[in-house]
Coordinates of C-alpha atoms in Angstrom, one line a residue:
X1 CA 42.2 -19.5 25.0
X2 CA 39.2 -17.2 24.4
X3 CA 38.8 -14.2 26.6
X4 CA 35.8 -14.4 29.1
X5 CA 34.5 -11.1 27.9
X6 CA 34.5 -12.3 24.3
X7 CA 32.7 -15.5 25.3
X8 CA 30.1 -13.6 27.2
X9 CA 29.6 -11.3 24.3
X10 CA 29.2 -14.2 21.9
X11 CA 26.6 -15.8 24.1
X12 CA 24.4 -12.7 24.0
X13 CA 24.1 -12.9 20.2
X14 CA 21.0 -14.8 19.3
X15 CA 19.7 -15.9 15.9
X16 CA 17.1 -13.7 14.3
X17 CA 14.3 -16.1 14.9
X18 CA 15.0 -16.4 18.6
X19 CA 15.4 -12.8 19.6
X20 CA 13.0 -11.7 22.3
X21 CA 11.9 -8.7 20.4
X22 CA 10.9 -10.6 17.3
X23 CA 9.2 -13.3 19.4
X24 CA 7.2 -10.6 21.3
X25 CA 6.1 -9.1 18.0
X26 CA 5.0 -12.4 16.5
X27 CA 3.2 -13.3 19.7
X28 CA 1.3 -10.0 19.6
X29 CA 0.4 -10.5 15.9
X30 CA -0.9 -14.1 16.7
X31 CA -2.7 -13.0 19.8
X32 CA -6.0 -12.1 18.1
X33 CA -8.1 -14.3 15.9
X34 CA -9.0 -11.3 13.7
X35 CA -5.4 -10.7 12.9
X36 CA -4.7 -14.3 12.1
X37 CA -7.8 -14.5 9.9
X38 CA -6.8 -11.2 8.2
X39 CA -3.3 -12.4 7.5
X40 CA -4.6 -15.6 6.0
X41 CA -7.2 -13.8 3.9
X42 CA -4.6 -11.3 2.7
X43 CA -2.2 -14.1 1.8
X44 CA -5.0 -15.9 -0.1
X45 CA -5.8 -12.6 -2.0
X46 CA -2.2 -12.1 -2.9
X47 CA -1.8 -15.7 -4.2
X48 CA -5.0 -15.4 -6.2
X49 CA -3.9 -12.1 -7.7
X50 CA -0.5 -13.6 -8.7
X51 CA -2.1 -16.5 -10.5
X52 CA -5.0 -14.6 -11.9
X53 CA -4.0 -15.1 -15.6
X54 CA -4.0 -18.8 -15.1
X55 CA -6.9 -19.1 -12.7
X56 CA -9.4 -16.6 -14.2
X57 CA -11.9 -18.2 -16.6
X58 CA -11.7 -15.2 -19.0
X59 CA -9.4 -12.4 -19.9
X60 CA -11.6 -9.3 -19.2
X61 CA -9.1 -7.0 -21.0
X62 CA -9.4 -8.8 -24.3
X63 CA -12.4 -6.9 -25.8
X64 CA -12.4 -9.1 -28.9
X65 CA -13.6 -12.1 -26.9
X66 CA -16.4 -10.3 -25.1
X67 CA -19.9 -11.0 -26.2
X68 CA -22.5 -8.3 -25.6
X69 CA -25.3 -10.9 -25.8
X70 CA -24.0 -12.2 -22.5
X71 CA -24.3 -8.9 -20.8
X72 CA -25.9 -8.5 -17.4
X73 CA -26.3 -12.3 -16.8
X74 CA -27.2 -13.2 -13.2
X75 CA -24.8 -15.2 -11.1
X76 CA -24.5 -18.9 -12.0
X77 CA -25.9 -18.2 -15.4
X78 CA -24.8 -20.1 -18.5
X79 CA -23.8 -18.3 -21.7
X80 CA -24.7 -19.4 -25.2
X81 CA -21.4 -21.2 -25.6
X82 CA -21.9 -23.2 -22.4
X83 CA -19.6 -21.1 -20.1
X84 CA -20.9 -20.7 -16.5
X85 CA -20.5 -17.3 -14.9
X86 CA -20.3 -17.9 -11.2
X87 CA -20.6 -14.2 -10.3
X88 CA -22.6 -13.1 -13.4
X89 CA -21.5 -10.6 -16.1
X90 CA -21.5 -6.8 -16.5
X91 CA -23.2 -4.8 -19.2
X92 CA -20.3 -5.6 -21.7
X93 CA -20.5 -9.4 -21.1
X94 CA -17.4 -9.4 -19.0
X95 CA -17.1 -12.3 -16.5
X96 CA -17.3 -10.6 -13.1
X97 CA -15.1 -13.2 -11.4
X98 CA -12.3 -12.7 -13.9
X99 CA -12.8 -8.9 -13.8
X100 CA -12.5 -8.9 -10.0
X101 CA -9.3 -11.0 -10.1
X102 CA -7.7 -8.7 -12.6
X103 CA -9.1 -5.6 -10.8
X104 CA -7.4 -6.8 -7.6
X105 CA -4.1 -7.0 -9.5
X106 CA -4.4 -3.4 -10.6
X107 CA -5.5 -2.1 -7.2
X108 CA -2.7 -3.9 -5.4
X109 CA -0.1 -2.8 -8.0
X110 CA -1.2 0.8 -7.8
X111 CA -1.3 0.8 -4.0
X112 CA 2.1 -0.9 -3.5
X113 CA 3.8 1.1 -6.2
X114 CA 2.5 4.4 -4.9
X115 CA 3.4 3.6 -1.3
X116 CA 6.9 2.4 -2.2
X117 CA 7.7 5.5 -4.2
X118 CA 6.1 7.8 -1.7
X119 CA 8.1 6.2 1.1
X120 CA 11.4 6.5 -0.7
X121 CA 10.8 10.2 -1.8
X122 CA 9.3 11.3 1.5
X123 CA 11.9 9.5 3.7
X124 CA 14.8 11.1 1.8
X125 CA 13.2 14.5 1.9
X126 CA 12.6 14.2 5.7
X127 CA 16.1 13.0 6.3
X128 CA 17.6 15.9 4.3
X129 CA 15.4 18.4 6.1
X130 CA 16.3 17.1 9.6
X131 CA 20.1 16.6 9.0
X132 CA 20.8 19.8 6.9
X133 CA 18.4 22.1 8.7
X134 CA 18.3 25.8 8.1
X135 CA 16.9 27.1 4.9
X136 CA 16.7 23.6 3.4
X137 CA 14.6 22.4 6.3
X138 CA 12.3 25.4 6.1
X139 CA 11.9 25.0 2.3
X140 CA 11.0 21.3 2.4
X141 CA 8.6 21.6 5.3
X142 CA 6.8 24.6 3.7
X143 CA 6.3 22.5 0.6
X144 CA 5.0 19.7 2.8
X145 CA 2.6 22.1 4.6
X146 CA 1.4 23.4 1.3
X147 CA 0.6 19.9 0.0
X148 CA -1.0 18.8 3.2
X149 CA -3.1 21.9 3.3
X150 CA -5.3 20.7 0.3
X151 CA -7.7 17.8 0.3
X152 CA -6.0 14.7 -1.1
X153 CA -8.8 13.8 -3.4
X154 CA -9.0 17.3 -4.8
X155 CA -5.3 17.4 -5.6
X156 CA -5.4 14.0 -7.2
X157 CA -8.4 15.0 -9.3
X158 CA -6.7 18.1 -10.6
X159 CA -3.5 16.2 -11.5
X160 CA -5.4 13.5 -13.3
X161 CA -7.5 16.0 -15.2
X162 CA -4.3 17.6 -16.5
X163 CA -2.4 14.3 -17.2
X164 CA -5.2 12.1 -18.4
X165 CA -6.2 8.5 -17.5
X166 CA -3.7 5.7 -17.0
X167 CA -2.3 3.4 -14.4
X168 CA 1.1 5.2 -14.4
X169 CA -0.6 8.6 -14.1
X170 CA -2.7 7.4 -11.1
X171 CA 0.5 6.2 -9.4
X172 CA 2.2 9.5 -10.0
X173 CA -0.8 11.4 -8.7
X174 CA -0.9 9.3 -5.5
X175 CA 2.8 9.8 -5.0
X176 CA 2.4 13.6 -5.3
X177 CA -0.3 13.7 -2.6
X178 CA 1.2 11.1 -0.2
X179 CA 5.0 11.7 0.0
X180 CA 4.5 14.7 2.3
X181 CA 3.2 12.5 5.1
X182 CA 6.3 10.3 5.1
X183 CA 8.5 13.4 5.0
X184 CA 6.9 14.8 8.1
X185 CA 7.2 11.5 10.0
X186 CA 10.8 10.9 9.0
X187 CA 11.8 14.4 9.8
X188 CA 10.4 14.2 13.3
X189 CA 12.1 10.9 14.0
X190 CA 15.4 12.0 12.4
X191 CA 15.5 15.1 14.6
X192 CA 15.4 12.9 17.7
X193 CA 18.1 10.6 16.4
X194 CA 20.4 13.4 15.1
X195 CA 21.1 14.5 18.7
X196 CA 22.5 11.1 19.7
X197 CA 26.1 10.2 20.2
X198 CA 26.5 7.8 17.2
X199 CA 25.6 10.5 14.7
X200 CA 28.1 12.9 16.3
X201 CA 30.8 10.2 16.4
X202 CA 30.2 9.4 12.7
X203 CA 30.5 13.1 11.8
X204 CA 33.8 13.4 13.8
X205 CA 35.2 10.5 12.0
X206 CA 34.8 12.4 8.7
X207 CA 32.0 10.4 7.2
X208 CA 30.2 12.3 4.4
X209 CA 26.7 13.5 5.1
X210 CA 25.0 11.1 2.6
X211 CA 26.6 8.1 4.4
X212 CA 25.5 9.3 7.8
X213 CA 21.9 9.8 6.6
X214 CA 21.7 6.5 4.6
X215 CA 23.7 4.1 6.8
X216 CA 23.2 5.6 10.3
X217 CA 20.1 7.7 10.5
X218 CA 17.8 5.9 8.1
X219 CA 18.0 2.4 9.7
X220 CA 17.1 3.9 13.1
X221 CA 14.2 6.1 11.8
X222 CA 12.6 3.8 9.2
X223 CA 10.4 1.8 11.7
X224 CA 7.6 4.3 12.2
X225 CA 7.6 5.1 8.5
X226 CA 7.2 1.4 7.5
X227 CA 4.3 0.9 9.9
X228 CA 2.6 4.0 8.5
X229 CA 3.3 2.8 5.0
X230 CA 1.6 -0.5 5.7
X231 CA -1.6 1.3 6.7
X232 CA -1.3 3.7 3.8
X233 CA -1.4 0.9 1.3
X234 CA -5.1 0.5 2.1
X235 CA -5.5 4.3 1.8
X236 CA -3.9 4.4 -1.6
X237 CA -6.1 1.5 -2.8
X238 CA -9.2 3.3 -1.6
X239 CA -8.1 6.5 -3.2
X240 CA -7.4 4.8 -6.5
X241 CA -10.9 3.2 -6.4
X242 CA -12.4 6.6 -5.7
X243 CA -10.7 8.2 -8.7
X244 CA -11.6 5.3 -11.0
X245 CA -15.2 5.5 -9.7
X246 CA -15.3 9.2 -10.6
X247 CA -14.0 8.4 -14.1
X248 CA -10.5 9.9 -13.9
X249 CA -8.5 6.9 -12.9
X250 CA -7.5 3.8 -14.9
X251 CA -8.8 3.4 -18.5
X252 CA -11.8 1.3 -19.4
X253 CA -9.6 -1.3 -21.1
X254 CA -7.9 -2.0 -17.7
X255 CA -10.7 -1.9 -15.2
X256 CA -9.9 -1.7 -11.5
X257 CA -12.3 -2.4 -8.7
X258 CA -13.4 1.2 -8.5
X259 CA -14.3 1.2 -12.2
X260 CA -16.1 -2.1 -12.0
X261 CA -18.3 -0.6 -9.2
X262 CA -18.9 2.5 -11.3
X263 CA -20.0 0.4 -14.3
X264 CA -22.7 -1.3 -12.3
X265 CA -23.8 1.6 -10.2
X266 CA -26.5 2.6 -12.8
X267 CA -28.0 -0.9 -12.7
X268 CA -28.5 -1.1 -8.9
X269 CA -32.1 0.1 -9.0
X270 CA -32.9 -2.3 -11.9
X271 CA -32.0 -5.4 -9.8
X272 CA -28.6 -6.1 -11.3
X273 CA -26.9 -5.8 -8.0
X274 CA -24.0 -8.2 -8.7
X275 CA -22.2 -5.8 -11.1
X276 CA -21.4 -3.4 -8.3
X277 CA -21.8 -5.5 -5.2
X278 CA -19.2 -8.2 -5.8
X279 CA -16.4 -5.8 -6.7
X280 CA -17.4 -3.7 -3.7
X281 CA -17.1 -6.7 -1.4
X282 CA -13.7 -7.6 -2.8
X283 CA -12.5 -4.0 -2.3
X284 CA -13.9 -4.0 1.2
X285 CA -12.1 -7.3 2.1
X286 CA -8.8 -6.1 0.7
X287 CA -8.9 -2.8 2.6
X288 CA -10.1 -4.3 5.8
X289 CA -7.5 -7.0 5.9
X290 CA -4.7 -4.6 5.2
X291 CA -5.9 -2.2 7.8
X292 CA -6.2 -4.9 10.5
X293 CA -2.7 -6.2 9.8
X294 CA -1.2 -2.7 9.7
X295 CA -3.0 -1.6 12.9
X296 CA -1.9 -4.6 14.8
X297 CA 1.7 -4.2 13.5
X298 CA 1.7 -0.7 14.8
X299 CA 0.6 -1.9 18.2
X300 CA 3.2 -4.6 18.2
X301 CA 6.0 -2.2 17.3
X302 CA 4.9 0.5 19.8
X303 CA 7.7 0.7 22.4
X304 CA 5.2 2.1 25.0
X305 CA 3.4 -1.3 24.9

C-alpha cells in the first residue's frame, strides 16, 4: 500500500507541457500579434536559410558562373540566357535573391556561433569568479572592466585589422568583445545563488568545486544569461554586418548582408537602389524579428511580472 505522502508527492508532478510556469510563458509569448508574426517570420527565414542551396536560383559564390554582362540589371529583368532575376543583379552579375539567401546563412551562422561561444566562455568565467572569489574574482572582473571600457566596434576593427578577413576571424573577434557581458551577468547571478543552502549542503557533502559550479550553480543561474544571449544574437549580426560594410569582415567570395549593402552603396545615387535596398531590408527583418522575440521572452521570464 502506497504511503499517502508519497501519493500526494506523485500527484504534484506534472508533465513538462502542463506545468503552470511553461503555460504562462507560452501564453505571454502568444499574447501579442507582433510576437506571433515575428516568430513565424523568423521560422520562415530559418527554413529558407537551411534550404538556400536547393532553393536559390544561382550559387553566388561560384565566380566562374557569373556574367559581368548581366551586371546591375533591374528587378524582374531577363538575362541573355533567359534567366529571370526577381530582385535584380549587382555590379558583378550576381543574382540578388540568391546572394541574400546565402548572405542570411552567413549572418545567422556568425551570430549564432559568436553568441554560443561567448555564452560558454563568459558563463564559465563568471561562475569561477563568483565561486572562487578573492584574487581570481578580482582578476577576472578587472579584465571584464577593461574589455567593456572600449567601444565594441573599435576593438573588433583592431582585431580584424591584425588577423585579416574571414568568417572564422569575425566570429573570434565577436567572441572577444562579447564574452565579458555574459561573465558579468553570470557572476551577479551566481553570487546570489552561492549564499543559498543547497550550495552549502553540496560543499559539506564533499562535492568538488567543478561539480558544484556545473551541476548546481549553473542550472540555477543560466536563465538570465540565455535571455540576454537571445537578444545578443541580433547585436552580433548587426556588428558583423557593420564590419563587413566597412570592408574588414567576411571576404568578397563569401558575401554577407553587410558586404552586399556595401557593394551597392556607390550606386544609390545612380538609381540602382535594389543592390543595397533588398539586402538592407532582409537584414532589418532578421534583426527586428530576433529583437522582438528576445524582448518578449525576457518579459515572459521576468519573475517580477
